[in-house]
JSON list of C-alpha atoms in Angstrom, two decimals:
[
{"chain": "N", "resi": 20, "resn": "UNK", "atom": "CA", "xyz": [-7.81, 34.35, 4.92]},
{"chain": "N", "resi": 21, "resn": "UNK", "atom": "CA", "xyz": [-5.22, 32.29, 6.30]},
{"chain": "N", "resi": 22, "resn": "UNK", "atom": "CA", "xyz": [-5.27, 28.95, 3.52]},
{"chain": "N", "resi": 23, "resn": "UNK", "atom": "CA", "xyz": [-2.81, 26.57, 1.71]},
{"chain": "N", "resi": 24, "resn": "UNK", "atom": "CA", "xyz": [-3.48, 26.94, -2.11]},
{"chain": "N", "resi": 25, "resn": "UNK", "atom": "CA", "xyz": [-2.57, 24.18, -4.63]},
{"chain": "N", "resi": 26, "resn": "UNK", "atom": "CA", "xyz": [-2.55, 23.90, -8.46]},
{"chain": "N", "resi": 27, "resn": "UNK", "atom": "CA", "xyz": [-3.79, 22.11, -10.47]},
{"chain": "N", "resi": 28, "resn": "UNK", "atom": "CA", "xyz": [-6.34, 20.74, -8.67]},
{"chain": "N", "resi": 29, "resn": "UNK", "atom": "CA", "xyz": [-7.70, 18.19, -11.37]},
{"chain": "N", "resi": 30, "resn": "UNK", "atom": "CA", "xyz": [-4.71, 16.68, -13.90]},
{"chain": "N", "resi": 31, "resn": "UNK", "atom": "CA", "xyz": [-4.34, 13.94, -16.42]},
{"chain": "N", "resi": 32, "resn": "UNK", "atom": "CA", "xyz": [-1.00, 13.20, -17.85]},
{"chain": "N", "resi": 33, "resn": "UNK", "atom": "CA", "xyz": [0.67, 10.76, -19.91]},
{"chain": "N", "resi": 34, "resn": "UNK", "atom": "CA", "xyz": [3.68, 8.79, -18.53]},
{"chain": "N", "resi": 35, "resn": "UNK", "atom": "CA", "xyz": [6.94, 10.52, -18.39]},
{"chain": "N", "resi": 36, "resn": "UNK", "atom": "CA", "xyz": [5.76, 14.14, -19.31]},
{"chain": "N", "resi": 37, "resn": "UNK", "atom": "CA", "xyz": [7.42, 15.98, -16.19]},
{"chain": "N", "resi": 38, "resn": "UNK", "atom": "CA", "xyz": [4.89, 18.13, -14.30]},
{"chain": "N", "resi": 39, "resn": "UNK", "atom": "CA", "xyz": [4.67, 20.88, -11.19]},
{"chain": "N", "resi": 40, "resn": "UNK", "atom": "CA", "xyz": [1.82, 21.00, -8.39]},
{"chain": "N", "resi": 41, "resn": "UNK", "atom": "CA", "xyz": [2.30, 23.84, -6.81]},
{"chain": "N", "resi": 42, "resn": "UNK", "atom": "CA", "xyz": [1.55, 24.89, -3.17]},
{"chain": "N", "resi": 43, "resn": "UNK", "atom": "CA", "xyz": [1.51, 27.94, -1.43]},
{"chain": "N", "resi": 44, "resn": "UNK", "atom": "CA", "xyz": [0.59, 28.91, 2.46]},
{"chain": "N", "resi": 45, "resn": "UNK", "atom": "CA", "xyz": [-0.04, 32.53, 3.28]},
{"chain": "N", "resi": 46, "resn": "UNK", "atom": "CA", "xyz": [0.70, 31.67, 7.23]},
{"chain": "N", "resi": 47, "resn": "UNK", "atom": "CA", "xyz": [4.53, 31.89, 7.55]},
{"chain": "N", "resi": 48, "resn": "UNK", "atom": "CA", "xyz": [4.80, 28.52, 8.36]},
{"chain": "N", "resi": 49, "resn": "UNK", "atom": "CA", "xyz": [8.28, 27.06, 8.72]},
{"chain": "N", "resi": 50, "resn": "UNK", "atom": "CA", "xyz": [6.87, 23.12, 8.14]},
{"chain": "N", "resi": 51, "resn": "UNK", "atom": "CA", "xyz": [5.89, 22.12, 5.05]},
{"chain": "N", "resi": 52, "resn": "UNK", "atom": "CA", "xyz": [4.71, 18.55, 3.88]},
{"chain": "N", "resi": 53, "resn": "UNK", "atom": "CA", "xyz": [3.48, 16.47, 0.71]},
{"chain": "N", "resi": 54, "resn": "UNK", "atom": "CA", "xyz": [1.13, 13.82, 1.53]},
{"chain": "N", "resi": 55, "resn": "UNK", "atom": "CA", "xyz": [0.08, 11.36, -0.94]},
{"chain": "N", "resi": 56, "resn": "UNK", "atom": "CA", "xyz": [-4.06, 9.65, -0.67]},
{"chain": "N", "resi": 57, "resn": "UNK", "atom": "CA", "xyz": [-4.66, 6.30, -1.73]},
{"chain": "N", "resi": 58, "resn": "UNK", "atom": "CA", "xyz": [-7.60, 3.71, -1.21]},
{"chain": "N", "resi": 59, "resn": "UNK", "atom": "CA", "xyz": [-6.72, 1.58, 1.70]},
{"chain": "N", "resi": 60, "resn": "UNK", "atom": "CA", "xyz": [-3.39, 2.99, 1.77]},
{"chain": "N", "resi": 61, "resn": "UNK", "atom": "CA", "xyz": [-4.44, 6.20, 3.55]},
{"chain": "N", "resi": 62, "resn": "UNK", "atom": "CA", "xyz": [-2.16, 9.26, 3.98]},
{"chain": "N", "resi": 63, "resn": "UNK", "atom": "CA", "xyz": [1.38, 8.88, 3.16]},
{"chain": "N", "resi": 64, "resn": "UNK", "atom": "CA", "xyz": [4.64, 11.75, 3.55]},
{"chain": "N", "resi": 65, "resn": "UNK", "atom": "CA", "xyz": [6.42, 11.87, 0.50]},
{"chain": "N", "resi": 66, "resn": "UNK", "atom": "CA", "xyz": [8.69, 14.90, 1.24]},
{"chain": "N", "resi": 67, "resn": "UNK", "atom": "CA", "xyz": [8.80, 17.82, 3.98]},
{"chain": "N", "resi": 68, "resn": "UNK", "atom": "CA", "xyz": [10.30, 20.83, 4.94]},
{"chain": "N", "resi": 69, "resn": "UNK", "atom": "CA", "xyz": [11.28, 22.52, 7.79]},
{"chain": "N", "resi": 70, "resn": "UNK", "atom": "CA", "xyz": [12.45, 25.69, 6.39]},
{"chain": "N", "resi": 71, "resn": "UNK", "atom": "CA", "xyz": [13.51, 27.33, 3.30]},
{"chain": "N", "resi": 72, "resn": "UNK", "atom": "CA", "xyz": [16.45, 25.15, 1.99]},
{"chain": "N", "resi": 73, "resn": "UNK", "atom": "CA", "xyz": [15.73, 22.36, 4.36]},
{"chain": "N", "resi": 74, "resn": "UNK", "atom": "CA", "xyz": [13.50, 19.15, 3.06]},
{"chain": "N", "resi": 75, "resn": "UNK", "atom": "CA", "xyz": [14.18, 15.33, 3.81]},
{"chain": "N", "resi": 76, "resn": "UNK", "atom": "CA", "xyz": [12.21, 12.50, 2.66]},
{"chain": "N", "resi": 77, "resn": "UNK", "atom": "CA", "xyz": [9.23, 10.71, 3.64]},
{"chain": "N", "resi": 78, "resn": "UNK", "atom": "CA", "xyz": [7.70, 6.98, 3.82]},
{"chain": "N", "resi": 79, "resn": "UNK", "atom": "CA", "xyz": [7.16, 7.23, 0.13]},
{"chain": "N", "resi": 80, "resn": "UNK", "atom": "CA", "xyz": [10.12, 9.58, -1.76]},
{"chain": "N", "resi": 81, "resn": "UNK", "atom": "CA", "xyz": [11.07, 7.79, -4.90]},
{"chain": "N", "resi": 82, "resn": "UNK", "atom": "CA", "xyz": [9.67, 9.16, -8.45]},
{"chain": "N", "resi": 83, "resn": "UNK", "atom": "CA", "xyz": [9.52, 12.54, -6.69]},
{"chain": "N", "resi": 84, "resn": "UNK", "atom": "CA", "xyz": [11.69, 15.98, -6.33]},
{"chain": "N", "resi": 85, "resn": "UNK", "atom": "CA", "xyz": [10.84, 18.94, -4.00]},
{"chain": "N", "resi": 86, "resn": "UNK", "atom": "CA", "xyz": [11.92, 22.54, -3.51]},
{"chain": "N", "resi": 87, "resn": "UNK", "atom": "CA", "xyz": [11.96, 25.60, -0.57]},
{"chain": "N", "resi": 88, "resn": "UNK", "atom": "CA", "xyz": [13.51, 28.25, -2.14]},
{"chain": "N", "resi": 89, "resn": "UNK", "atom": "CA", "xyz": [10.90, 30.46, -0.45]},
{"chain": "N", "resi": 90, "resn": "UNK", "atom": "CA", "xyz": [9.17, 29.95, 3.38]},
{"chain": "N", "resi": 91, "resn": "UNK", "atom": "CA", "xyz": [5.64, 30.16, 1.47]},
{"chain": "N", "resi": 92, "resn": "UNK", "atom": "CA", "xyz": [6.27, 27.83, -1.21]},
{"chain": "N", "resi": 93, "resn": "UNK", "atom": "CA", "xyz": [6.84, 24.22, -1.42]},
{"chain": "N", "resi": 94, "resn": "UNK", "atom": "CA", "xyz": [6.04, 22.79, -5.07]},
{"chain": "N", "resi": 95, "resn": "UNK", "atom": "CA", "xyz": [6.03, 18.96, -5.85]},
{"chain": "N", "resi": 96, "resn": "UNK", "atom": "CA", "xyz": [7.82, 17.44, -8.75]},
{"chain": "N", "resi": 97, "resn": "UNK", "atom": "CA", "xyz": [7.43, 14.54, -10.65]},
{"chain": "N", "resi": 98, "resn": "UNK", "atom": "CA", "xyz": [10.18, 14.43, -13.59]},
{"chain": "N", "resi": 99, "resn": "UNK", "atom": "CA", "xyz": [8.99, 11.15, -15.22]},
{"chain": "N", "resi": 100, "resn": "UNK", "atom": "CA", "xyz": [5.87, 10.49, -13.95]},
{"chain": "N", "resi": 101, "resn": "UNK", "atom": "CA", "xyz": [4.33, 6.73, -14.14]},
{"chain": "N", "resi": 102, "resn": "UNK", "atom": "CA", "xyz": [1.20, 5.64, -13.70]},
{"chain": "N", "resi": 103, "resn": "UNK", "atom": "CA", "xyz": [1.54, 4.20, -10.66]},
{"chain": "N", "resi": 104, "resn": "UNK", "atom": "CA", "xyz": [1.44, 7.69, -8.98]},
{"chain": "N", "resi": 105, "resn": "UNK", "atom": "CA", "xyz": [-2.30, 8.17, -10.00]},
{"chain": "N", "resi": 106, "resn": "UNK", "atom": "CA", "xyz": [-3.02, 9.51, -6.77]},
{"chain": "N", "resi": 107, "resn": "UNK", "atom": "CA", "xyz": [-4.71, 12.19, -4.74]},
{"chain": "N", "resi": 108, "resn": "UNK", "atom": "CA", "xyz": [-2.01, 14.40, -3.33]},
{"chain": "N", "resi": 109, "resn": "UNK", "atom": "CA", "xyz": [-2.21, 17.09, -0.17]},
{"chain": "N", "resi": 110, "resn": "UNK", "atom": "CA", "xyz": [-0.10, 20.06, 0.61]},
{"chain": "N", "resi": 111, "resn": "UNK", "atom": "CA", "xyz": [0.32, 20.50, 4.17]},
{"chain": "N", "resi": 112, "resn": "UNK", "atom": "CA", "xyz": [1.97, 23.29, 6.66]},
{"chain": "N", "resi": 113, "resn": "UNK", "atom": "CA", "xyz": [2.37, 24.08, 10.09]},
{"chain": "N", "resi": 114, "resn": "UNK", "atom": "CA", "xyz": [4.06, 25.87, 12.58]},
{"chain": "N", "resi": 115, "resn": "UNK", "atom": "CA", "xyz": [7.30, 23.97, 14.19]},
{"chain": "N", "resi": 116, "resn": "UNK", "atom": "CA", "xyz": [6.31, 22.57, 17.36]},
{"chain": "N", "resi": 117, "resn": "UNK", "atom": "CA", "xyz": [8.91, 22.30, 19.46]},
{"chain": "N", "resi": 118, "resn": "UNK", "atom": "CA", "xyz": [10.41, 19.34, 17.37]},
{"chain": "N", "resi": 119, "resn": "UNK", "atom": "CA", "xyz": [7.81, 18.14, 15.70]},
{"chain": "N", "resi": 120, "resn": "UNK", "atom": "CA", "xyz": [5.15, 19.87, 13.43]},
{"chain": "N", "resi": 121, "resn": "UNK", "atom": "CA", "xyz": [2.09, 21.09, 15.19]},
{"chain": "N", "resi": 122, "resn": "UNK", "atom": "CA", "xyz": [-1.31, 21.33, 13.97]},
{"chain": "N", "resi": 123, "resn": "UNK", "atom": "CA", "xyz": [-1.39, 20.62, 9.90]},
{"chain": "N", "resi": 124, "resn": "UNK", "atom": "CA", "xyz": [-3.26, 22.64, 7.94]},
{"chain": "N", "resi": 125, "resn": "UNK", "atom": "CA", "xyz": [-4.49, 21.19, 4.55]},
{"chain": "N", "resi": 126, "resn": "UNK", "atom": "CA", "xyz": [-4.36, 22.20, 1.13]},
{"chain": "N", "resi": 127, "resn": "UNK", "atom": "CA", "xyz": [-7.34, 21.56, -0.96]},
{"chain": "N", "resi": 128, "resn": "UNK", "atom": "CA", "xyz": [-5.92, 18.38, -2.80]},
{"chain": "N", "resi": 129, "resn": "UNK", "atom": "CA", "xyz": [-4.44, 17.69, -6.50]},
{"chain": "N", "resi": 130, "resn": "UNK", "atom": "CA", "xyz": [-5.64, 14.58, -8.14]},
{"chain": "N", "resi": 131, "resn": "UNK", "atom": "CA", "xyz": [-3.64, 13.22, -10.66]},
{"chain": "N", "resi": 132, "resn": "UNK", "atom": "CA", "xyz": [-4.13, 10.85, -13.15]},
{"chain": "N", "resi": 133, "resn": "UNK", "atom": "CA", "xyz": [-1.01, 9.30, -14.93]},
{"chain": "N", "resi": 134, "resn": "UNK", "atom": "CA", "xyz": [-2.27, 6.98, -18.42]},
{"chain": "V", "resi": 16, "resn": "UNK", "atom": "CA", "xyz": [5.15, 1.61, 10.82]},
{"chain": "V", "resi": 17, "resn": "UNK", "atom": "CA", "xyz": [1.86, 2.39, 10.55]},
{"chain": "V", "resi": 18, "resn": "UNK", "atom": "CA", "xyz": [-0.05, 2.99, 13.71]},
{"chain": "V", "resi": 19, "resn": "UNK", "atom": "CA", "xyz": [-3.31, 0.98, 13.39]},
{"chain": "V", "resi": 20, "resn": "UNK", "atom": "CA", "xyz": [-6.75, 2.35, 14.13]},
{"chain": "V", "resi": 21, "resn": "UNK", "atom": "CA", "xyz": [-9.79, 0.53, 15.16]},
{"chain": "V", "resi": 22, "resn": "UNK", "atom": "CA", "xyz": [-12.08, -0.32, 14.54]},
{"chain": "V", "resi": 23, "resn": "UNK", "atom": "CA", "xyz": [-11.71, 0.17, 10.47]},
{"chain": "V", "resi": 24, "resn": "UNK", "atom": "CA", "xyz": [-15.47, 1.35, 10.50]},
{"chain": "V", "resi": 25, "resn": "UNK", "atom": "CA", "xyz": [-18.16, 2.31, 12.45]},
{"chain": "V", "resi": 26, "resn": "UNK", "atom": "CA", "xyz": [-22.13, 3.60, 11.90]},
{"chain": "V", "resi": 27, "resn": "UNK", "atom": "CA", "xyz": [-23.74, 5.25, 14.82]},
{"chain": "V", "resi": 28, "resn": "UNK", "atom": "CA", "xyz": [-27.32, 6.77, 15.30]},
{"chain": "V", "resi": 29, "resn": "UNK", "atom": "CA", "xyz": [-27.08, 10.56, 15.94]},
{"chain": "V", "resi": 30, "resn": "UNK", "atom": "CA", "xyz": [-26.51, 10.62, 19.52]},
{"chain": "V", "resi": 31, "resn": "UNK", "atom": "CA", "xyz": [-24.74, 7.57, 20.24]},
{"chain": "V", "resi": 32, "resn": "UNK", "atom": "CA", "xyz": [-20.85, 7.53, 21.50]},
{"chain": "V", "resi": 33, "resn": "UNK", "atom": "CA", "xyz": [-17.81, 6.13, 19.97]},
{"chain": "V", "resi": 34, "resn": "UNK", "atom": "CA", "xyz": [-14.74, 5.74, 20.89]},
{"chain": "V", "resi": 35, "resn": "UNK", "atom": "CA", "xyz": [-11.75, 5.16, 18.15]},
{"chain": "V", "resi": 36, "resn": "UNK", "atom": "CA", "xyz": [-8.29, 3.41, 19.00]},
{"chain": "V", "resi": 37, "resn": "UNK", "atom": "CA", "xyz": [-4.59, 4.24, 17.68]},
{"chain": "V", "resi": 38, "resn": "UNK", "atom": "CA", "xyz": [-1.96, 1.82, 18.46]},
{"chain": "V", "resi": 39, "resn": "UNK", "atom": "CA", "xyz": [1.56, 2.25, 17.83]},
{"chain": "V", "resi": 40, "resn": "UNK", "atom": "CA", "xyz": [4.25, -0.33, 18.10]},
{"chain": "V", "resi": 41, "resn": "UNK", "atom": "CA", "xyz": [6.80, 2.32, 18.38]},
{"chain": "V", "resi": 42, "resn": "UNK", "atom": "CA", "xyz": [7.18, 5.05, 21.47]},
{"chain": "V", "resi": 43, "resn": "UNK", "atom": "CA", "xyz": [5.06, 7.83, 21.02]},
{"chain": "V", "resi": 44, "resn": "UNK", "atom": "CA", "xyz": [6.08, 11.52, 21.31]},
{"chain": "V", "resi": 45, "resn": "UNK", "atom": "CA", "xyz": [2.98, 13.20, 21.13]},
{"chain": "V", "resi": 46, "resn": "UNK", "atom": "CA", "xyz": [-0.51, 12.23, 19.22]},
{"chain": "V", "resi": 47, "resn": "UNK", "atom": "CA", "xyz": [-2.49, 14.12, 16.52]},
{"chain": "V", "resi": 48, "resn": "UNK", "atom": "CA", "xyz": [-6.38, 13.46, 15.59]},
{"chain": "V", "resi": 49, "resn": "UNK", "atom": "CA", "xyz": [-7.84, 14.39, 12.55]},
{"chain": "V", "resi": 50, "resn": "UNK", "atom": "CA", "xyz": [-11.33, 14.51, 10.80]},
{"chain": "V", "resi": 51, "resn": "UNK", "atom": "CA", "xyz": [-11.43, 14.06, 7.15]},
{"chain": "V", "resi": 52, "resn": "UNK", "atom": "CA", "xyz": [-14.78, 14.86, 5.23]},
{"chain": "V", "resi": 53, "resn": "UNK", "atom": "CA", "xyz": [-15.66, 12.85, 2.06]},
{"chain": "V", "resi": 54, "resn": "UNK", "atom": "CA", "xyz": [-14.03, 14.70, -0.89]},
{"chain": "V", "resi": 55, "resn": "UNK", "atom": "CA", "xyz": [-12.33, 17.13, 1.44]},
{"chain": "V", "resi": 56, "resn": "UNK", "atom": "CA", "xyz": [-9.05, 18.09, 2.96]},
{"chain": "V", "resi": 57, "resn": "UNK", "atom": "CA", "xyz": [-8.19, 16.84, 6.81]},
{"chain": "V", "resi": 58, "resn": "UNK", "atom": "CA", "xyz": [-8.83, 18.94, 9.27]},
{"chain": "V", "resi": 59, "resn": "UNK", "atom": "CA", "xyz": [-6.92, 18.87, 12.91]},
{"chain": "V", "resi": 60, "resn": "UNK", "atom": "CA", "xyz": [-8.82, 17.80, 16.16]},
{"chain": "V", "resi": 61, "resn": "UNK", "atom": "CA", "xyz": [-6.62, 17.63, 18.48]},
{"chain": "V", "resi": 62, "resn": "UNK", "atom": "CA", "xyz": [-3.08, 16.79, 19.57]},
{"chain": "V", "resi": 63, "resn": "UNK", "atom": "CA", "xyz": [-2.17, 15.06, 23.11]},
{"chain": "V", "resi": 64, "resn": "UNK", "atom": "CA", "xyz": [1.55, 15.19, 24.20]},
{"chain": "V", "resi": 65, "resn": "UNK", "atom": "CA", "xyz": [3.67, 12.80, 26.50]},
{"chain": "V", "resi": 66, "resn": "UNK", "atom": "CA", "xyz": [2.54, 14.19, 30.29]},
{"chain": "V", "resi": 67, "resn": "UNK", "atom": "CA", "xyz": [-0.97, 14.41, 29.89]},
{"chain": "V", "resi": 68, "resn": "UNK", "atom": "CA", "xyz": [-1.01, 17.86, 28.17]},
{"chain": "V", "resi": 69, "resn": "UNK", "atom": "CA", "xyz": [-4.24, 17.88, 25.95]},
{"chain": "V", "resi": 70, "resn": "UNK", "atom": "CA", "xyz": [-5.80, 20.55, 23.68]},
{"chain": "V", "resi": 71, "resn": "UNK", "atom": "CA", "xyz": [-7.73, 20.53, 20.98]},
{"chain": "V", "resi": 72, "resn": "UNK", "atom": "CA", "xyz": [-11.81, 20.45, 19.99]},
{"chain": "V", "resi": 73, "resn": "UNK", "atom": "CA", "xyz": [-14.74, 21.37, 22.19]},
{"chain": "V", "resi": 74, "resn": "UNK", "atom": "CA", "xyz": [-17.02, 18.52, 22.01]},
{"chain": "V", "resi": 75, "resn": "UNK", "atom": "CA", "xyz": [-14.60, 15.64, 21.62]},
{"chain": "V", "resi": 76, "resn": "UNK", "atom": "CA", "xyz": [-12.16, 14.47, 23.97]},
{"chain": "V", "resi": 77, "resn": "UNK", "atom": "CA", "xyz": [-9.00, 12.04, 23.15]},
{"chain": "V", "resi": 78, "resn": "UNK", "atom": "CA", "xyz": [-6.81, 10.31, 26.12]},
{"chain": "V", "resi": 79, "resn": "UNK", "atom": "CA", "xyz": [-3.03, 9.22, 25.71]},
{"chain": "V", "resi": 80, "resn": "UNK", "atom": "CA", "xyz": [-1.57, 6.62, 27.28]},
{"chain": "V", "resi": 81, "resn": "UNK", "atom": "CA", "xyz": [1.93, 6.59, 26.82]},
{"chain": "V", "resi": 82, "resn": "UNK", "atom": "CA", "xyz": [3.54, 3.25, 28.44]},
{"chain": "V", "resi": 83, "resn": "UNK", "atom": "CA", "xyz": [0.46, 1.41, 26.28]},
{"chain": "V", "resi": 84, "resn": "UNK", "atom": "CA", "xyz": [1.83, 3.49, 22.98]},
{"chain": "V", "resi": 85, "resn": "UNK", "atom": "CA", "xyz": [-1.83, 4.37, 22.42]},
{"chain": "V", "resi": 86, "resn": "UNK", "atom": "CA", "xyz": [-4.50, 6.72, 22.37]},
{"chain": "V", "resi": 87, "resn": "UNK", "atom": "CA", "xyz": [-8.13, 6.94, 21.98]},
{"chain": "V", "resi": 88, "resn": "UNK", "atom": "CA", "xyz": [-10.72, 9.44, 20.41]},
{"chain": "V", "resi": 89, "resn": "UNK", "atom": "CA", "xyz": [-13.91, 9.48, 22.63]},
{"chain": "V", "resi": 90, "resn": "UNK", "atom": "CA", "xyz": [-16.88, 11.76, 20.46]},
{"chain": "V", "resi": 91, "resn": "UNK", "atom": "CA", "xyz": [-19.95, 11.57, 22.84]},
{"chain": "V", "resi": 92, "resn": "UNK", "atom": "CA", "xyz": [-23.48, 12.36, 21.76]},
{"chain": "V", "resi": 93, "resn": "UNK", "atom": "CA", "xyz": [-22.58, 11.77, 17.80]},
{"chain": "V", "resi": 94, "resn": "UNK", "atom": "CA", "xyz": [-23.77, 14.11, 15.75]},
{"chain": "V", "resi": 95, "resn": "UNK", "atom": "CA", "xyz": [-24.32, 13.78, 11.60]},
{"chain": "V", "resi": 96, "resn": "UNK", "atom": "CA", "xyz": [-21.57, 16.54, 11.14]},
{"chain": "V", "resi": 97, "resn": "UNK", "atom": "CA", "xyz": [-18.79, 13.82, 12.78]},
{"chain": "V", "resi": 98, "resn": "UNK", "atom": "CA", "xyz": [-19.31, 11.42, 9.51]},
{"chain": "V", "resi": 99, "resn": "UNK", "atom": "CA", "xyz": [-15.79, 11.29, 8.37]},
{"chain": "V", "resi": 100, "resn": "UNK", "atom": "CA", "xyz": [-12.39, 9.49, 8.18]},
{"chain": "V", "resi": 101, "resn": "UNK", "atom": "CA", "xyz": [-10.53, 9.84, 11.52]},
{"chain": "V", "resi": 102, "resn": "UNK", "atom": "CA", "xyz": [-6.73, 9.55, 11.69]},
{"chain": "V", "resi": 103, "resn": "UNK", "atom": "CA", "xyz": [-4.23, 9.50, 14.26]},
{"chain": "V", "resi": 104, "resn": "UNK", "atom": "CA", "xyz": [-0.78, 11.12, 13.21]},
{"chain": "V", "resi": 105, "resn": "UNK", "atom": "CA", "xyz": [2.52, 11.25, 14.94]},
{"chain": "V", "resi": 106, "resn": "UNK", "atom": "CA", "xyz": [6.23, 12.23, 14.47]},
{"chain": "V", "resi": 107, "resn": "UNK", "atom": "CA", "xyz": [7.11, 9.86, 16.27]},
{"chain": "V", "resi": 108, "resn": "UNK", "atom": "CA", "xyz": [10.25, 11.01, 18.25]},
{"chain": "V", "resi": 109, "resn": "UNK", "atom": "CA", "xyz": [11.25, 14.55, 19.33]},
{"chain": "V", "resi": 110, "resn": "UNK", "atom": "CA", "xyz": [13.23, 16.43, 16.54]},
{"chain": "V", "resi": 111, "resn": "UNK", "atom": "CA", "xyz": [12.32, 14.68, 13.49]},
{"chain": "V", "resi": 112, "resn": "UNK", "atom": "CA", "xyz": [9.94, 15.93, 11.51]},
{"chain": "V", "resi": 113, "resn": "UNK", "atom": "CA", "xyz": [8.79, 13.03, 9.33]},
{"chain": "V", "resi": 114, "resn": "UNK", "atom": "CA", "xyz": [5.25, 12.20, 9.85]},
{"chain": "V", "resi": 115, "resn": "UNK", "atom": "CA", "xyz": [3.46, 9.50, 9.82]},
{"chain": "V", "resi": 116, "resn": "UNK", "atom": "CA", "xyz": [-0.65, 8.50, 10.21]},
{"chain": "V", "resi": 117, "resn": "UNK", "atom": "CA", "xyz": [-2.86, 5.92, 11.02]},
{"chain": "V", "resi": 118, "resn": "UNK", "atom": "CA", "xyz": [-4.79, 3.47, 8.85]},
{"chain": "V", "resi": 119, "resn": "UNK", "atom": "CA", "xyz": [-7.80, 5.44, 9.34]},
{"chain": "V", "resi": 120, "resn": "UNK", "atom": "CA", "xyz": [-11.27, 4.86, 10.77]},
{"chain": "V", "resi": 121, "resn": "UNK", "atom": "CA", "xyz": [-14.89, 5.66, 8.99]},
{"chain": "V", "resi": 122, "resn": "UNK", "atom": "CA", "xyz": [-17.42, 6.56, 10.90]},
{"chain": "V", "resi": 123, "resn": "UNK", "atom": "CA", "xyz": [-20.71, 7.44, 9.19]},
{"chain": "V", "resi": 124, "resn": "UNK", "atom": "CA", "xyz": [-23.98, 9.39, 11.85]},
{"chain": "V", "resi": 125, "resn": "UNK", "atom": "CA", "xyz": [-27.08, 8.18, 10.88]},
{"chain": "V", "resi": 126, "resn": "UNK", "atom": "CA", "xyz": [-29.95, 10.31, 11.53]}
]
């Protein structure tokens, strides 16, 4: 089944323990994305890729680190986290489209919770 | 910059039409629609690009105009299973790959 798997997908932390969410795609996608949910805020990039080596930042970058060491995974770190990235984050890939990425496809979601 | 929906909400009865706006100050490459469900992931609709090329879902159509910078979501004959978030999404310009959505619409089917 073609899917984009993340972990954790619940978390609670305490401020400045570093943490991982991984993601995963089994579709050989070259574009990968982090999105970031909050309540009136709606969905915001953080980071993407668009292939193995290859990221750039988004609207929202700061407090966070990515990697593409491999096409299927794209994992989202947060060295120092602070509470103000409480937040439900998305995975996201697609195939390049031409320039731009094409139709997303959606990991489940990670909420965090940084205390 | 955010492109902004409207309107920010909507109820309909099941059957009823809506139609949702995205406005973009900025030039638009190409426009992407999707549904999100409460507590899920989005899901992709639909994505219009500059000439009119359209593809996307069965039983909702979306229009593109590009010298307005806009584009609207037309779902006809509502059903409960639209309920959702809708956002637009764009890259804005050809060859960058930073994305960017919409400030969202809710739109809740009442039986």
């Amino acid at each position: 089944e073609a899917q984009v798997t993340q972990n954790p997908r619940y978390l609670i932390t305490v401020t400045g323990k570093k943490l991982t969410v991984t993601c995963s795609q089994n579709m050989n996608h070259e574009y990968m994305s982090w999105y970031r949910q909050d309540p009136g805020l709606g969905l915001r990039q953080i980071y993407y890729s668009m292939n193995v080596e290859v990221t750039d930042k988004g609207d929202v970058p700061e407090g966070y680190k990515v990697s593409r060491k491999e096409k299927r995974n794209f994992p989202l770190i947060l060295e120092s986290p602070s509470p103000n990235q409480t937040s439900l984050y998305f995975c996201a890939s697609s195939l390049e489209g031409q320039g731009e990425p094409y139709e997303q496809y959606f990991g489940p979601g990670t909420r965090l919770t940084v205390t | 910059q955010q492109p902004v929906q409207s309107p920010q909400a909507v109820i309909l009865r099941e059957g009823e039409d809506a139609v949702i706006n995205c406005s973009s100050s900025k030039a638009l490459y190409s426009v992407h629609w999707y549904r999100q469900k409460h507590g899920e992931a989005p899901v992709f609709l639909m994505i219009l690009l500059k000439g009119g090329e359209q593809k996307g879902h069965e039983k909702i159509s979306a229009s593109f105009n590009e010298k307005k910078q806009q584009s609207s979501l037309y779902l006809t004959a509502s059903q409960l299973s639209y309920s959702g978030t809708y956002f637009c999404g764009t890259a804005y310009r050809w060859g960058t790959y930073k994305y960017i959505f919409g400030t969202g619409t809710r739109l809740k089917v009442l039986a």
